[in-house]
């Protein structure tokens, strides 16, 4: 990280020498920074990984939850300012993809910093998003999380753990439901879209539509799997990202 700088917003996997690139990873709804733990040192000795810690979970469990995409994007953008001494790329999965896009917009429009790249995973382009109109009961919310899969769904089988983590999941689902379709603002950086070929909700064309806000270039990578393809296809995904972060590309 930048010399003398620390932030509760990031779990940082540092490098032995000053990094060439920083990769900021933004988790899905109900997710946490630990989702990206295995990515920490996976991109080489000169890439520093920063996994975003959302309020109200893990190390930040005592903090108030945030249920608004704009507020989250504002806060993360400000917290990133001390780290802009090094080229920075953004990777977001599901809700985290929309959040990464909003952060990229703010870095560019408010601070004149164009990220090295934006990587969006399993999320439709901004103009295709649709609101979730009906509030879910606790049982429906658990069922929805379990339907999509992921590494933390087993925790919901424990009543005590469910009571602890369900408020954060509900807050994140509120973030998603309130962030509805809007005209996409073009970005000044290349965009890469990732999607699983059997995702139950996000189809390939929905991700391909990000090309419309990527005048600097768009690429699409379809991997085998569902909404959490990036768990089973971890090595393949990391290799693809590593290649895109390579200095010659």
C-alpha positions as a printed NumPy array, in Angstrom:
array([[  0.   ,   0.   ,   0.   ],
       [  0.981,   3.618,  -0.202],
       [  3.653,   4.44 ,   2.348],
       [  2.174,   5.211,   5.76 ],
       [ -1.385,   4.568,   4.547],
       [ -3.94 ,   2.129,   5.909],
       [ -7.71 ,   1.85 ,   5.638],
       [-10.346,  -0.29 ,   7.325],
       [-12.05 ,  -0.412,   3.925],
       [ -9.423,  -2.716,   2.421],
       [ -7.801,  -6.018,   3.241],
       [ -4.494,  -5.547,   1.48 ],
       [ -2.179,  -8.309,   0.284],
       [  1.046,  -6.383,  -0.03 ],
       [  4.112,  -6.945,  -2.163],
       [  7.751,  -7.042,  -1.041],
       [  8.618,  -4.157,  -3.331],
       [  6.485,  -1.239,  -4.577],
       [  3.726,  -2.755,  -6.73 ],
       [  3.427,  -2.165, -10.453],
       [ -0.368,  -2.5  , -10.323],
       [ -3.109,  -2.627,  -7.708],
       [ -6.157,  -4.839,  -8.213],
       [ -9.168,  -3.738,  -6.165],
       [-11.717,  -6.556,  -5.707],
       [-15.324,  -5.787,  -4.768],
       [-17.443,  -8.654,  -3.374],
       [-20.973,  -9.733,  -4.266],
       [-24.118,  -9.084,  -2.213],
       [-23.706, -10.853,   1.108],
       [-20.003, -11.349,   0.433],
       [-16.939, -10.097,   2.24 ],
       [-13.281,  -9.397,   1.613],
       [-12.393, -12.944,   2.646],
       [-14.041, -14.201,  -0.557],
       [-10.898, -13.011,  -2.357],
       [ -8.394, -14.39 ,   0.16 ],
       [ -7.031, -16.977,  -2.263],
       [ -6.422, -14.202,  -4.803],
       [ -4.121, -12.324,  -2.442],
       [ -0.785, -13.31 ,  -3.939],
       [ -2.   , -15.041,  -7.092],
       [ -1.046, -12.421,  -9.683],
       [  2.687, -12.208,  -9.229],
       [  5.079, -10.386,  -6.938],
       [  4.364,  -6.955,  -8.435],
       [  0.526,  -6.922,  -8.195],
       [ -1.003,  -5.801,  -4.915],
       [ -4.519,  -7.072,  -4.248],
       [ -6.934,  -4.96 ,  -2.202],
       [-10.207,  -6.674,  -1.248],
       [-12.934,  -4.249,  -0.202],
       [-14.393,  -4.605,   3.302],
       [-18.008,  -3.493,   3.382],
       [-19.309,  -2.065,   6.7  ],
       [-21.229,  -4.288,   9.098],
       [-19.379,  -7.589,   8.681],
       [-16.21 ,  -9.343,   9.848],
       [-13.715,  -6.723,  11.086],
       [-16.406,  -4.043,  10.694],
       [-19.257,  -5.948,  12.344],
       [-19.94 ,  -3.153,  14.853],
       [-20.422,  -0.524,  12.135],
       [-23.725,   0.508,  10.602],
       [-24.67 ,  -1.224,   7.384],
       [-24.946,   0.781,   4.165],
       [-27.838,   0.001,   1.834],
       [-27.21 ,   2.523,  -0.937],
       [-24.929,   2.018,  -3.944],
       [-24.122,   5.719,  -4.303],
       [-23.023,   6.052,  -0.673],
       [-20.837,   2.96 ,  -0.899],
       [-19.23 ,   4.153,  -4.132],
       [-18.591,   7.602,  -2.669],
       [-16.902,   6.15 ,   0.413],
       [-14.748,   3.625,  -1.451],
       [-13.62 ,   6.27 ,  -3.941],
       [-12.453,   8.587,  -1.161],
       [-10.648,   5.736,   0.588],
       [ -8.809,   4.881,  -2.64 ],
       [ -7.342,   8.352,  -3.096],
       [ -4.126,   7.662,  -1.124],
       [ -3.496,   4.597,  -3.311],
       [ -3.551,   6.319,  -6.688],
       [  0.242,   6.545,  -6.869],
       [  0.127,   3.24 ,  -8.726],
       [ -2.039,   2.131, -11.69 ],
       [ -5.225,   0.593, -10.365],
       [ -7.626,  -1.945, -11.897],
       [-11.061,  -2.863, -10.54 ],
       [-12.732,  -6.29 , -10.411],
       [-16.295,  -6.634,  -9.16 ],
       [-18.511,  -9.698,  -8.914],
       [-22.302,  -9.368,  -9.174],
       [-23.284,  -6.378,  -6.976],
       [-19.561,  -5.623,  -6.774],
       [-19.465,  -5.144, -10.557],
       [-21.946,  -2.275, -10.436],
       [-20.088,  -0.835,  -7.473],
       [-16.753,  -1.088,  -9.296],
       [-18.296,   0.73 , -12.26 ],
       [-19.56 ,   3.535, -10.013],
       [-16.131,   3.852,  -8.376],
       [-14.473,   3.992, -11.801],
       [-16.841,   6.785, -12.837],
       [-16.044,   8.784,  -9.696],
       [-12.294,   8.352,  -9.999],
       [-12.445,   9.66 , -13.543],
       [-15.005,  12.47 , -13.215],
       [-14.092,  13.775,  -9.754],
       [-10.373,  13.09 ,  -9.528],
       [ -9.15 ,  12.86 , -13.113],
       [ -7.856,   9.314, -12.623],
       [ -8.707,   6.7  , -15.249],
       [ -8.366,   3.141, -13.92 ],
       [ -6.151,   0.749, -15.819],
       [ -9.195,  -1.419, -16.421],
       [-12.632,  -2.452, -15.173],
       [-13.539,  -6.138, -14.899],
       [-17.219,  -6.922, -14.33 ],
       [-18.427, -10.395, -13.401],
       [-21.973, -11.776, -13.63 ],
       [-23.715,  -8.421, -13.81 ],
       [-25.82 ,  -6.865, -16.545],
       [-24.831,  -3.53 , -18.048],
       [-26.281,  -0.533, -16.176],
       [-29.057,   0.217, -18.671],
       [-30.394,  -3.355, -18.471],
       [-30.832,  -3.58 , -14.7  ],
       [-34.311,  -4.197, -13.325],
       [-35.572,  -3.437,  -9.808],
       [-36.632,  -6.068,  -7.311],
       [-40.025,  -4.779,  -6.255],
       [-41.123,  -7.161,  -3.491],
       [-39.362,  -7.324,  -0.126],
       [-38.165, -10.809,   0.788],
       [-38.857, -12.541,   4.062],
       [-35.877, -14.005,   5.92 ],
       [-36.722, -17.449,   4.552],
       [-37.015, -16.143,   0.987],
       [-33.755, -14.24 ,   1.314],
       [-31.925, -17.349,   2.539],
       [-33.444, -19.395,  -0.279],
       [-32.307, -16.818,  -2.848],
       [-28.725, -16.815,  -1.542],
       [-28.661, -20.607,  -1.519],
       [-30.089, -20.736,  -5.051],
       [-27.236, -18.635,  -6.385],
       [-24.627, -20.641,  -4.49 ],
       [-21.225, -19.472,  -3.327],
       [-18.847, -20.419,  -0.566],
       [-20.737, -18.994,   2.429],
       [-24.173, -20.525,   1.952],
       [-23.51 , -23.299,   4.484],
       [-23.281, -20.667,   7.221],
       [-26.981, -19.967,   6.755],
       [-27.821, -23.466,   8.006],
       [-26.671, -22.477,  11.494],
       [-29.449, -20.427,  13.207],
       [-26.988, -18.42 ,  15.316],
       [-24.75 , -17.572,  12.373],
       [-27.772, -16.805,  10.217],
       [-28.942, -14.228,  12.733],
       [-25.497, -12.647,  12.645],
       [-24.976, -12.455,   8.896],
       [-28.508, -12.018,   7.555],
       [-28.674,  -8.239,   8.211],
       [-25.646,  -7.657,   5.975],
       [-27.141,  -9.819,   3.232],
       [-30.425,  -7.913,   3.474],
       [-28.619,  -4.572,   3.285],
       [-26.727,  -5.676,   0.185],
       [-29.888,  -6.929,  -1.505],
       [-31.369,  -3.502,  -0.797],
       [-28.347,  -1.938,  -2.508],
       [-29.015,  -4.094,  -5.564],
       [-32.776,  -3.502,  -5.658],
       [-32.449,   0.281,  -5.374],
       [-29.785,   0.522,  -8.094],
       [-32.006,   0.319, -11.156],
       [-31.584,   0.929, -14.868],
       [-29.822,   4.121, -15.876],
       [-28.081,   5.378, -19.003],
       [-24.587,   3.99 , -18.996],
       [-21.851,   6.609, -18.881],
       [-18.883,   5.614, -21.076],
       [-15.611,   4.903, -19.31 ],
       [-12.114,   5.991, -20.259],
       [-10.655,   2.533, -19.591],
       [-11.016,  -0.901, -21.207],
       [-13.754,  -3.151, -19.812],
       [-13.778,  -6.947, -19.542],
       [-16.977,  -8.885, -18.867],
       [-16.992, -12.327, -17.23 ],
       [-19.953, -14.683, -16.916],
       [-20.672, -18.321, -16.213],
       [-22.335, -20.184, -19.077],
       [-25.021, -21.598, -16.766],
       [-25.689, -18.58 , -14.569],
       [-29.408, -18.822, -13.673],
       [-30.01 , -15.063, -13.897],
       [-27.314, -13.378, -15.996],
       [-27.003, -14.325, -19.637],
       [-24.089, -13.71 , -21.944],
       [-25.855, -10.925, -23.85 ],
       [-26.553,  -9.021, -20.649],
       [-22.826,  -8.944, -19.913],
       [-21.895,  -8.281, -23.538],
       [-23.96 ,  -5.077, -23.335],
       [-21.163,  -3.486, -21.266],
       [-19.482,  -2.98 , -24.65 ],
       [-21.786,  -0.011, -25.149],
       [-20.004,   1.974, -22.424],
       [-16.49 ,   0.809, -23.26 ],
       [-15.216,   2.944, -26.165],
       [-11.628,   2.119, -25.145],
       [-12.232,  -1.562, -25.734],
       [-14.369,  -4.446, -24.491],
       [-13.704,  -8.146, -24.195],
       [-15.983, -10.953, -23.046],
       [-14.888, -14.142, -21.304],
       [-17.407, -16.945, -20.773],
       [-16.4  , -19.655, -18.328],
       [-18.029, -22.925, -17.393],
       [-20.298, -22.657, -14.35 ],
       [-23.08 , -20.747, -12.677],
       [-23.261, -17.471, -10.784],
       [-20.226, -18.458,  -8.718],
       [-18.21 , -19.924, -11.573],
       [-15.213, -18.046, -10.135],
       [-14.992, -20.539,  -7.257],
       [-14.705, -23.671,  -9.389],
       [-12.888, -21.919, -12.245],
       [-10.605, -19.918,  -9.985],
       [ -7.33 , -20.871, -11.645],
       [ -8.605, -20.202, -15.159],
       [-10.038, -16.837, -14.135],
       [ -6.895, -15.758, -12.3  ],
       [ -4.739, -16.712, -15.262],
       [ -6.926, -14.597, -17.541],
       [ -6.802, -11.602, -15.195],
       [ -3.044, -12.019, -14.723],
       [ -2.551, -11.85 , -18.491],
       [ -4.632,  -8.673, -18.688],
       [ -2.602,  -7.053, -15.925],
       [  0.7  ,  -7.925, -17.597],
       [  2.766,  -4.826, -18.494],
       [  2.902,  -5.595, -22.173],
       [ -0.905,  -5.735, -22.503]])
